Amino acid sequence: MKVLGIESSCDETGVALYDTERGLLGHAVHTQVAMHEAYGGVVPELASRDHIRRLIPLLEKVLADACCARGDIDAIAYTAGPGLAGALLVGASFAEALAMALNVPVLPVHHLEGHLLSPLLADDAPRFPFIALLVSGGHTQLMRVARVGNYELLGESLDDAAGEAFDKTAKLLDLGYPGGPALAEIARSGTPGRFRLPRPMLNSGDLSFSFSGLKTAVLTAARARELSETDKADLAAEFQEAVTEVLAAKAVSACRQHRLSSLVVAGGVGANYRLRERLDAAMAKIGGRVFYPALDLCTDNGAMIAFAGSQRLLQGEAPQRGGAFAVRPRWPLDELD
Ligand code: KG4
Ligand code: ZN
């Protein structure tokens, strides 16, 4: 069964074709980063309009790369939420219209389910049950995943998401947009510990996170002096140490508490090298292992949506037959089952 995946929840347009027998046949992503850069953040209306422009060329490219025609598509999965309402509606309308034209089933998919199942696209995939650490621009959550469709929320951020904290801190340090990868890059040459930042909620005894205070602490340090390039790198390094220390400690606690040895990491911040180093070391210590999606599948993409949709269809979930689309800009993952 060949499932087409459509992702348009934020500032990436993603299209992919996943075959349940042969794996990923093609995937293409267009990122709108350059377009939103001038505004220092995502402009929802511009995002929606750009998704409209990109979807058909991306579909053509994916079909050509996969040596397939439209008629080969057996089902269509699209991101129905959470995300920007207008952006989601573009993907939903496109998927519904194409499904109607091709007379194939169409399935709404939860964006975060896509992220957290994405490591299953790798050859060396984790087995259920596992703990998932979802770290994106909008979410920081620990979940217990029993099977496809069963997600128990164990803890989450009470304020800023980890990616949001990276982005806001990068903005304070004048590193441009989106700041996460840029901050990680200059942190490589910095010395952590010269500035001391807090480890928020490290010893709170639960699996909750809080990252908004860190940004304020960076702001205080930045206001105290004119920051040299070395200062910036040192602050970035300390910030990255603080965030990754808390993320790694809580992810390992979740595995211990639930006696699980597989940890899946998904979402954009999962691309952070320091987070990976820490998680690998901490999980090895308790005899466990960390599973990551391929680097190009860490950020938003259509492959994870095609895959999540295909797994739901394989489980026998009844797809929709046209016209019933409703996007959910806010949609808690544990309401899915
Ligand atoms: O999952 P994602 O592509 O989009 C959603 O939020 O759904 O995640 C994007 C987030 C941004 O906040 C970005 O700054 C962050 O992931 N990010 C990183 C890195 N690469 C992306 N943060 C830290 N280090 C990175 N290498
Ligand atoms: Zn995402």
mmCIF file of C-alpha atoms and ligand atoms in Angstrom:
data_model
loop_
_atom_site.group_PDB
_atom_site.id
_atom_site.type_symbol
_atom_site.label_atom_id
_atom_site.label_comp_id
_atom_site.label_asym_id
_atom_site.label_seq_id
_atom_site.Cartn_x
_atom_site.Cartn_y
_atom_site.Cartn_z
ATOM 1 C CA MET A 1 0.000 0.000 0.000
ATOM 2 C CA LYS A 2 1.407 3.375 -1.030
ATOM 3 C CA VAL A 3 0.482 6.245 1.280
ATOM 4 C CA LEU A 4 1.047 9.885 0.363
ATOM 5 C CA GLY A 5 1.887 12.122 3.347
ATOM 6 C CA ILE A 6 1.204 15.868 3.432
ATOM 7 C CA GLU A 7 2.671 18.145 6.120
ATOM 8 C CA SER A 8 1.837 21.871 6.330
ATOM 9 C CA SER A 9 1.361 22.637 10.030
ATOM 10 C CA CYS A 10 3.914 25.431 10.309
ATOM 11 C CA ASP A 11 6.736 26.710 8.105
ATOM 12 C CA GLU A 12 7.734 23.566 6.209
ATOM 13 C CA THR A 13 5.808 22.051 3.327
ATOM 14 C CA GLY A 14 6.467 18.312 3.234
ATOM 15 C CA VAL A 15 5.290 15.643 0.808
ATOM 16 C CA ALA A 16 6.312 11.974 0.848
ATOM 17 C CA LEU A 17 5.310 8.595 -0.507
ATOM 18 C CA TYR A 18 5.633 5.622 1.861
ATOM 19 C CA ASP A 19 5.132 2.051 0.733
ATOM 20 C CA THR A 20 4.188 -0.420 3.493
ATOM 21 C CA GLU A 21 6.169 -3.131 1.679
ATOM 22 C CA ARG A 22 9.164 -1.206 0.330
ATOM 23 C CA GLY A 23 9.555 1.693 2.775
ATOM 24 C CA LEU A 24 10.047 5.348 1.921
ATOM 25 C CA LEU A 25 9.908 5.818 -1.877
ATOM 26 C CA GLY A 26 10.393 9.575 -1.977
ATOM 27 C CA HIS A 27 10.215 12.642 0.223
ATOM 28 C CA ALA A 28 10.684 16.353 -0.354
ATOM 29 C CA VAL A 29 10.509 19.352 1.951
ATOM 30 C CA HIS A 30 10.402 23.057 1.251
ATOM 31 C CA THR A 31 11.360 25.222 4.202
ATOM 32 C CA GLN A 32 10.040 28.787 4.436
ATOM 33 C CA VAL A 33 12.810 29.893 6.805
ATOM 34 C CA ALA A 34 14.239 32.469 4.371
ATOM 35 C CA MET A 35 10.805 34.012 3.840
ATOM 36 C CA HIS A 36 10.054 34.441 7.567
ATOM 37 C CA GLU A 37 13.580 35.529 8.489
ATOM 38 C CA ALA A 38 12.898 39.208 7.868
ATOM 39 C CA TYR A 39 10.115 39.123 10.479
ATOM 40 C CA GLY A 40 12.066 37.192 13.121
ATOM 41 C CA GLY A 41 9.362 34.523 13.322
ATOM 42 C CA VAL A 42 6.680 32.681 11.366
ATOM 43 C CA VAL A 43 4.010 34.938 9.805
ATOM 44 C CA PRO A 44 0.934 32.652 9.620
ATOM 45 C CA GLU A 45 -0.712 34.246 6.571
ATOM 46 C CA LEU A 46 2.522 34.139 4.552
ATOM 47 C CA ALA A 47 3.018 30.528 5.633
ATOM 48 C CA SER A 48 -0.439 29.511 4.350
ATOM 49 C CA ARG A 49 0.046 31.220 1.004
ATOM 50 C CA ASP A 50 3.435 29.636 0.495
ATOM 51 C CA HIS A 51 2.095 26.125 1.253
ATOM 52 C CA ILE A 52 -0.406 26.657 -1.584
ATOM 53 C CA ARG A 53 2.430 27.490 -3.990
ATOM 54 C CA ARG A 54 4.634 24.565 -2.969
ATOM 55 C CA LEU A 55 2.353 21.553 -2.687
ATOM 56 C CA ILE A 56 1.849 20.680 -6.362
ATOM 57 C CA PRO A 57 5.550 21.035 -7.383
ATOM 58 C CA LEU A 58 6.570 18.961 -4.342
ATOM 59 C CA LEU A 59 4.021 16.269 -5.213
ATOM 60 C CA GLU A 60 5.336 16.127 -8.790
ATOM 61 C CA LYS A 61 8.916 15.829 -7.533
ATOM 62 C CA VAL A 62 8.133 13.061 -5.052
ATOM 63 C CA LEU A 63 6.203 11.044 -7.644
ATOM 64 C CA ALA A 64 9.034 11.462 -10.175
ATOM 65 C CA ASP A 65 11.705 10.451 -7.602
ATOM 66 C CA ALA A 66 9.606 7.427 -6.649
ATOM 67 C CA CYS A 67 8.964 6.516 -10.324
ATOM 68 C CA CYS A 68 5.253 6.518 -9.557
ATOM 69 C CA ALA A 69 2.167 8.150 -11.021
ATOM 70 C CA ARG A 70 -0.774 9.715 -9.179
ATOM 71 C CA GLY A 71 -2.794 6.594 -9.893
ATOM 72 C CA ASP A 72 -0.350 4.550 -7.775
ATOM 73 C CA ILE A 73 -1.391 6.379 -4.591
ATOM 74 C CA ASP A 74 -3.559 4.087 -2.421
ATOM 75 C CA ALA A 75 -4.297 6.479 0.447
ATOM 76 C CA ILE A 76 -3.486 10.001 1.626
ATOM 77 C CA ALA A 77 -2.506 11.100 5.133
ATOM 78 C CA TYR A 78 -2.288 14.752 6.129
ATOM 79 C CA THR A 79 -1.404 16.698 9.258
ATOM 80 C CA ALA A 80 -4.692 17.824 10.823
ATOM 81 C CA GLY A 81 -3.097 19.455 13.900
ATOM 82 C CA PRO A 82 -1.705 20.812 16.072
ATOM 83 C CA GLY A 83 -0.359 23.829 14.182
ATOM 84 C CA LEU A 84 -1.343 27.081 12.503
ATOM 85 C CA ALA A 85 -5.020 26.938 11.499
ATOM 86 C CA GLY A 86 -4.595 28.476 8.031
ATOM 87 C CA ALA A 87 -1.501 26.436 7.216
ATOM 88 C CA LEU A 88 -3.242 23.223 8.327
ATOM 89 C CA LEU A 89 -6.274 24.028 6.187
ATOM 90 C CA VAL A 90 -4.115 24.279 3.063
ATOM 91 C CA GLY A 91 -2.758 20.752 3.577
ATOM 92 C CA ALA A 92 -6.167 19.391 4.561
ATOM 93 C CA SER A 93 -7.895 20.893 1.509
ATOM 94 C CA PHE A 94 -5.161 19.665 -0.819
ATOM 95 C CA ALA A 95 -5.285 16.143 0.631
ATOM 96 C CA GLU A 96 -9.088 15.982 0.578
ATOM 97 C CA ALA A 97 -9.319 17.266 -2.990
ATOM 98 C CA LEU A 98 -6.636 14.895 -4.276
ATOM 99 C CA ALA A 99 -8.214 11.955 -2.439
ATOM 100 C CA MET A 100 -11.584 12.762 -3.958
ATOM 101 C CA ALA A 101 -10.095 13.059 -7.449
ATOM 102 C CA LEU A 102 -8.224 9.751 -7.097
ATOM 103 C CA ASN A 103 -11.068 8.083 -5.200
ATOM 104 C CA VAL A 104 -8.770 6.902 -2.389
ATOM 105 C CA PRO A 105 -9.198 7.056 1.409
ATOM 106 C CA VAL A 106 -7.865 10.047 3.331
ATOM 107 C CA LEU A 107 -6.694 10.123 6.938
ATOM 108 C CA PRO A 108 -6.048 13.046 9.320
ATOM 109 C CA VAL A 109 -2.810 12.572 11.300
ATOM 110 C CA HIS A 110 -1.576 14.152 14.543
ATOM 111 C CA HIS A 111 1.660 16.040 13.875
ATOM 112 C CA LEU A 112 3.310 14.871 17.112
ATOM 113 C CA GLU A 113 2.361 11.255 16.447
ATOM 114 C CA GLY A 114 4.239 11.692 13.179
ATOM 115 C CA HIS A 115 7.308 12.982 15.022
ATOM 116 C CA LEU A 116 7.346 10.298 17.650
ATOM 117 C CA LEU A 117 6.874 7.385 15.245
ATOM 118 C CA SER A 118 9.539 8.737 12.866
ATOM 119 C CA PRO A 119 12.416 6.661 14.361
ATOM 120 C CA LEU A 120 10.411 3.592 13.268
ATOM 121 C CA LEU A 121 11.239 4.538 9.668
ATOM 122 C CA ALA A 122 14.867 3.532 10.287
ATOM 123 C CA ASP A 123 16.096 0.005 9.509
ATOM 124 C CA ASP A 124 17.094 -0.444 13.124
ATOM 125 C CA ALA A 125 13.784 0.539 14.716
ATOM 126 C CA PRO A 126 12.817 0.407 18.410
ATOM 127 C CA ARG A 127 10.200 -2.033 19.659
ATOM 128 C CA PHE A 128 7.124 -1.124 21.657
ATOM 129 C CA PRO A 129 6.745 -0.162 24.443
ATOM 130 C CA PHE A 130 9.179 2.749 24.697
ATOM 131 C CA ILE A 131 9.564 6.193 26.235
ATOM 132 C CA ALA A 132 9.460 9.101 23.795
ATOM 133 C CA LEU A 133 11.019 12.505 24.343
ATOM 134 C CA LEU A 134 9.361 15.005 22.010
ATOM 135 C CA VAL A 135 11.377 18.186 21.741
ATOM 136 C CA SER A 136 10.233 20.660 19.115
ATOM 137 C CA GLY A 137 9.619 24.366 18.753
ATOM 138 C CA GLY A 138 6.153 24.018 20.259
ATOM 139 C CA HIS A 139 6.359 20.992 22.580
ATOM 140 C CA THR A 140 8.521 19.388 25.224
ATOM 141 C CA GLN A 141 6.889 16.172 26.358
ATOM 142 C CA LEU A 142 7.746 12.773 27.765
ATOM 143 C CA MET A 143 5.358 10.023 26.742
ATOM 144 C CA ARG A 144 4.997 6.306 27.303
ATOM 145 C CA VAL A 145 4.203 4.682 23.968
ATOM 146 C CA ALA A 146 2.581 1.253 24.288
ATOM 147 C CA ARG A 147 1.729 0.887 20.588
ATOM 148 C CA VAL A 148 0.696 3.007 17.607
ATOM 149 C CA GLY A 149 -2.107 5.215 18.875
ATOM 150 C CA ASN A 150 -1.495 4.756 22.599
ATOM 151 C CA TYR A 151 0.372 7.688 24.112
ATOM 152 C CA GLU A 152 0.445 8.374 27.835
ATOM 153 C CA LEU A 153 1.679 11.854 28.747
ATOM 154 C CA LEU A 154 4.182 11.568 31.628
ATOM 155 C CA GLY A 155 5.339 15.164 31.811
ATOM 156 C CA GLU A 156 5.710 18.324 29.767
ATOM 157 C CA SER A 157 6.946 21.895 29.838
ATOM 158 C CA LEU A 158 4.924 24.217 32.034
ATOM 159 C CA ASP A 159 5.962 27.192 29.884
ATOM 160 C CA ASP A 160 8.358 27.525 26.905
ATOM 161 C CA ALA A 161 9.174 24.471 24.808
ATOM 162 C CA ALA A 162 12.863 23.527 24.556
ATOM 163 C CA GLY A 163 13.087 24.655 20.909
ATOM 164 C CA GLU A 164 11.330 27.899 21.762
ATOM 165 C CA ALA A 165 13.883 28.511 24.530
ATOM 166 C CA PHE A 166 16.715 27.877 22.052
ATOM 167 C CA ASP A 167 15.128 30.274 19.546
ATOM 168 C CA LYS A 168 14.407 33.059 22.058
ATOM 169 C CA THR A 169 17.873 32.820 23.595
ATOM 170 C CA ALA A 170 19.447 32.898 20.138
ATOM 171 C CA LYS A 171 17.472 36.053 19.421
ATOM 172 C CA LEU A 172 18.839 37.666 22.612
ATOM 173 C CA LEU A 173 22.345 36.806 21.404
ATOM 174 C CA ASP A 174 21.627 38.249 17.926
ATOM 175 C CA LEU A 175 22.057 34.928 16.165
ATOM 176 C CA GLY A 176 19.200 35.355 13.685
ATOM 177 C CA TYR A 177 16.228 33.112 13.028
ATOM 178 C CA PRO A 178 15.557 30.282 13.599
ATOM 179 C CA GLY A 179 18.124 30.356 16.330
ATOM 180 C CA GLY A 180 18.341 26.764 17.606
ATOM 181 C CA PRO A 181 20.880 25.418 15.116
ATOM 182 C CA ALA A 182 22.860 28.708 15.139
ATOM 183 C CA LEU A 183 23.079 28.684 18.928
ATOM 184 C CA ALA A 184 24.208 25.047 18.904
ATOM 185 C CA GLU A 185 26.871 25.946 16.359
ATOM 186 C CA ILE A 186 28.488 28.800 18.324
ATOM 187 C CA ALA A 187 28.200 26.747 21.531
ATOM 188 C CA ARG A 188 30.807 24.386 20.040
ATOM 189 C CA SER A 189 33.519 27.008 20.535
ATOM 190 C CA GLY A 190 32.207 28.213 23.921
ATOM 191 C CA THR A 191 33.183 27.243 27.453
ATOM 192 C CA PRO A 192 30.258 26.236 29.632
ATOM 193 C CA GLY A 193 30.481 27.188 33.307
ATOM 194 C CA ARG A 194 32.030 30.639 32.882
ATOM 195 C CA PHE A 195 28.517 32.040 33.148
ATOM 196 C CA ARG A 196 26.374 29.998 35.520
ATOM 197 C CA LEU A 197 22.775 29.358 34.512
ATOM 198 C CA PRO A 198 20.154 27.462 36.556
ATOM 199 C CA ARG A 199 19.003 23.892 35.770
ATOM 200 C CA PRO A 200 15.256 24.556 36.071
ATOM 201 C CA MET A 201 13.243 21.836 37.828
ATOM 202 C CA LEU A 202 16.144 19.380 37.699
ATOM 203 C CA ASN A 203 15.280 18.163 41.199
ATOM 204 C CA SER A 204 11.527 18.747 41.121
ATOM 205 C CA GLY A 205 10.873 15.040 41.602
ATOM 206 C CA ASP A 206 8.490 14.883 38.639
ATOM 207 C CA LEU A 207 8.788 14.839 34.850
ATOM 208 C CA SER A 208 7.773 18.463 34.245
ATOM 209 C CA PHE A 209 10.010 21.054 32.609
ATOM 210 C CA SER A 210 10.270 24.831 32.687
ATOM 211 C CA PHE A 211 12.512 26.768 30.319
ATOM 212 C CA SER A 212 11.252 30.351 30.367
ATOM 213 C CA GLY A 213 13.417 31.317 33.369
ATOM 214 C CA LEU A 214 16.587 30.330 31.506
ATOM 215 C CA LYS A 215 15.896 32.896 28.817
ATOM 216 C CA THR A 216 15.491 35.563 31.511
ATOM 217 C CA ALA A 217 18.768 34.485 33.116
ATOM 218 C CA VAL A 218 20.519 34.859 29.749
ATOM 219 C CA LEU A 219 18.935 38.283 29.323
ATOM 220 C CA THR A 220 20.217 39.367 32.752
ATOM 221 C CA ALA A 221 23.739 38.195 31.873
ATOM 222 C CA ALA A 222 23.532 39.916 28.485
ATOM 223 C CA ARG A 223 22.438 43.211 30.047
ATOM 224 C CA ALA A 224 25.224 43.224 32.606
ATOM 225 C CA ARG A 225 27.914 43.861 29.988
ATOM 226 C CA GLU A 226 28.645 44.425 26.298
ATOM 227 C CA LEU A 227 28.909 40.842 25.016
ATOM 228 C CA SER A 228 32.035 39.931 23.029
ATOM 229 C CA GLU A 229 31.938 37.010 20.578
ATOM 230 C CA THR A 230 33.635 34.853 23.215
ATOM 231 C CA ASP A 231 31.023 35.853 25.803
ATOM 232 C CA LYS A 232 28.256 34.910 23.397
ATOM 233 C CA ALA A 233 29.784 31.523 22.684
ATOM 234 C CA ASP A 234 30.286 30.882 26.422
ATOM 235 C CA LEU A 235 26.708 31.883 27.232
ATOM 236 C CA ALA A 236 25.385 29.719 24.381
ATOM 237 C CA ALA A 237 27.442 26.757 25.610
ATOM 238 C CA GLU A 238 26.187 27.163 29.184
ATOM 239 C CA PHE A 239 22.596 27.544 27.987
ATOM 240 C CA GLN A 240 22.879 24.377 25.918
ATOM 241 C CA GLU A 241 24.395 22.518 28.897
ATOM 242 C CA ALA A 242 21.516 23.628 31.127
ATOM 243 C CA VAL A 243 18.739 22.603 28.712
ATOM 244 C CA THR A 244 20.293 19.294 27.704
ATOM 245 C CA GLU A 245 21.177 18.329 31.289
ATOM 246 C CA VAL A 246 17.554 18.698 32.389
ATOM 247 C CA LEU A 247 16.147 16.983 29.273
ATOM 248 C CA ALA A 248 18.520 14.027 29.616
ATOM 249 C CA ALA A 249 17.985 13.607 33.370
ATOM 250 C CA LYS A 250 14.194 13.562 33.068
ATOM 251 C CA ALA A 251 14.158 11.278 30.031
ATOM 252 C CA VAL A 252 16.305 8.752 31.916
ATOM 253 C CA SER A 253 14.081 9.077 35.016
ATOM 254 C CA ALA A 254 11.044 8.292 32.864
ATOM 255 C CA CYS A 255 12.760 5.151 31.518
ATOM 256 C CA ARG A 256 13.720 4.051 35.024
ATOM 257 C CA GLN A 257 10.278 4.679 36.488
ATOM 258 C CA HIS A 258 8.613 2.683 33.727
ATOM 259 C CA ARG A 259 11.369 0.050 33.564
ATOM 260 C CA LEU A 260 11.871 0.608 29.848
ATOM 261 C CA SER A 261 15.231 0.521 28.107
ATOM 262 C CA SER A 262 14.308 2.143 24.772
ATOM 263 C CA LEU A 263 14.141 5.895 24.468
ATOM 264 C CA VAL A 264 12.934 7.524 21.277
ATOM 265 C CA VAL A 265 13.834 11.160 20.622
ATOM 266 C CA ALA A 266 11.859 13.179 18.100
ATOM 267 C CA GLY A 267 11.333 16.783 17.035
ATOM 268 C CA GLY A 268 13.715 19.500 15.861
ATOM 269 C CA VAL A 269 15.785 19.754 19.069
ATOM 270 C CA GLY A 270 16.526 16.038 18.657
ATOM 271 C CA ALA A 271 19.066 17.177 16.053
ATOM 272 C CA ASN A 272 21.137 18.851 18.811
ATOM 273 C CA TYR A 273 24.512 17.103 19.100
ATOM 274 C CA ARG A 274 24.970 17.830 22.799
ATOM 275 C CA LEU A 275 21.545 16.433 23.645
ATOM 276 C CA ARG A 276 22.445 13.293 21.697
ATOM 277 C CA GLU A 277 25.799 12.911 23.477
ATOM 278 C CA ARG A 278 24.186 13.249 26.875
ATOM 279 C CA LEU A 279 21.249 10.942 26.164
ATOM 280 C CA ASP A 280 23.479 8.247 24.646
ATOM 281 C CA ALA A 281 25.794 8.312 27.674
ATOM 282 C CA ALA A 282 23.014 8.417 30.271
ATOM 283 C CA MET A 283 20.992 5.618 28.657
ATOM 284 C CA ALA A 284 24.085 3.433 28.216
ATOM 285 C CA LYS A 285 24.651 3.740 31.975
ATOM 286 C CA ILE A 286 21.294 2.101 32.697
ATOM 287 C CA GLY A 287 21.769 -0.502 29.964
ATOM 288 C CA GLY A 288 19.375 1.239 27.606
ATOM 289 C CA ARG A 289 19.502 2.722 24.135
ATOM 290 C CA VAL A 290 18.391 5.830 22.331
ATOM 291 C CA PHE A 291 16.694 5.777 18.924
ATOM 292 C CA TYR A 292 16.693 8.876 16.708
ATOM 293 C CA PRO A 293 15.029 9.599 13.402
ATOM 294 C CA ALA A 294 17.402 10.182 10.484
ATOM 295 C CA LEU A 295 18.683 13.783 10.699
ATOM 296 C CA ASP A 296 16.587 14.959 7.740
ATOM 297 C CA LEU A 297 13.484 13.537 9.431
ATOM 298 C CA CYS A 298 14.060 15.350 12.753
ATOM 299 C CA THR A 299 12.426 18.562 11.575
ATOM 300 C CA ASP A 300 8.977 18.719 9.974
ATOM 301 C CA ASN A 301 8.464 16.481 6.931
ATOM 302 C CA GLY A 302 5.847 14.518 5.014
ATOM 303 C CA ALA A 303 7.508 11.130 5.522
ATOM 304 C CA MET A 304 6.559 10.928 9.190
ATOM 305 C CA ILE A 305 2.946 11.791 8.312
ATOM 306 C CA ALA A 306 2.780 9.191 5.534
ATOM 307 C CA PHE A 307 4.271 6.622 7.928
ATOM 308 C CA ALA A 308 1.922 7.415 10.844
ATOM 309 C CA GLY A 309 -1.057 7.307 8.462
ATOM 310 C CA SER A 310 0.054 3.961 7.025
ATOM 311 C CA GLN A 311 0.394 2.431 10.504
ATOM 312 C CA ARG A 312 -3.114 3.537 11.402
ATOM 313 C CA LEU A 313 -4.505 2.099 8.166
ATOM 314 C CA LEU A 314 -2.661 -1.180 8.809
ATOM 315 C CA GLN A 315 -4.256 -1.286 12.264
ATOM 316 C CA GLY A 316 -7.612 -1.154 10.538
ATOM 317 C CA GLU A 317 -8.536 2.414 11.344
ATOM 318 C CA ALA A 318 -11.469 3.510 9.216
ATOM 319 C CA PRO A 319 -10.337 6.281 6.896
ATOM 320 C CA GLN A 320 -12.572 9.134 5.846
ATOM 321 C CA ARG A 321 -14.197 9.224 2.454
ATOM 322 C CA GLY A 322 -14.071 12.859 1.513
ATOM 323 C CA GLY A 323 -15.502 16.096 2.764
ATOM 324 C CA ALA A 324 -15.169 15.537 6.501
ATOM 325 C CA PHE A 325 -12.000 17.470 7.095
ATOM 326 C CA ALA A 326 -11.610 19.483 10.247
ATOM 327 C CA VAL A 327 -8.250 20.766 11.414
ATOM 328 C CA ARG A 328 -7.387 21.000 15.108
ATOM 329 C CA PRO A 329 -4.863 23.785 15.792
ATOM 330 C CA ARG A 330 -4.831 22.626 19.448
ATOM 331 C CA TRP A 331 -4.944 18.877 19.869
ATOM 332 C CA PRO A 332 -3.442 17.037 22.892
ATOM 333 C CA LEU A 333 -1.721 13.842 21.760
ATOM 334 C CA ASP A 334 -3.104 11.737 24.606
ATOM 335 C CA GLU A 335 -6.649 12.387 23.333
ATOM 336 C CA LEU A 336 -5.861 10.272 20.268
ATOM 337 C CA ASP A 337 -6.526 6.687 21.249
HETATM 338 O O1 KG4 B 1 10.051 19.793 15.097
HETATM 339 P P1 KG4 B 1 10.385 21.094 14.488
HETATM 340 O O2 KG4 B 1 11.007 21.121 13.127
HETATM 341 O O3 KG4 B 1 9.144 22.023 14.359
HETATM 342 C C1 KG4 B 1 8.128 22.048 15.290
HETATM 343 O O4 KG4 B 1 8.276 22.853 16.231
HETATM 344 O O5 KG4 B 1 7.164 21.255 15.108
HETATM 345 O O6 KG4 B 1 11.349 21.844 15.531
HETATM 346 C C2 KG4 B 1 11.877 23.118 15.308
HETATM 347 C C3 KG4 B 1 12.667 23.544 16.531
HETATM 348 C C4 KG4 B 1 13.094 25.010 16.466
HETATM 349 O O7 KG4 B 1 12.824 25.615 17.714
HETATM 350 C C5 KG4 B 1 14.603 24.907 16.204
HETATM 351 O O8 KG4 B 1 15.334 26.016 16.689
HETATM 352 C C6 KG4 B 1 14.949 23.643 16.951
HETATM 353 O O9 KG4 B 1 13.876 22.783 16.684
HETATM 354 N N1 KG4 B 1 16.225 23.053 16.508
HETATM 355 C C7 KG4 B 1 17.331 22.951 17.286
HETATM 356 C C8 KG4 B 1 18.332 22.346 16.481
HETATM 357 N N2 KG4 B 1 17.804 22.121 15.238
HETATM 358 C C9 KG4 B 1 16.510 22.551 15.282
HETATM 359 N N3 KG4 B 1 17.540 23.293 18.560
HETATM 360 C C10 KG4 B 1 18.758 23.042 19.075
HETATM 361 N N4 KG4 B 1 19.766 22.479 18.378
HETATM 362 C C11 KG4 B 1 19.611 22.123 17.089
HETATM 363 N N5 KG4 B 1 20.618 21.556 16.417
HETATM 364 ZN ZN ZN B 2 7.179 19.455 14.249
#
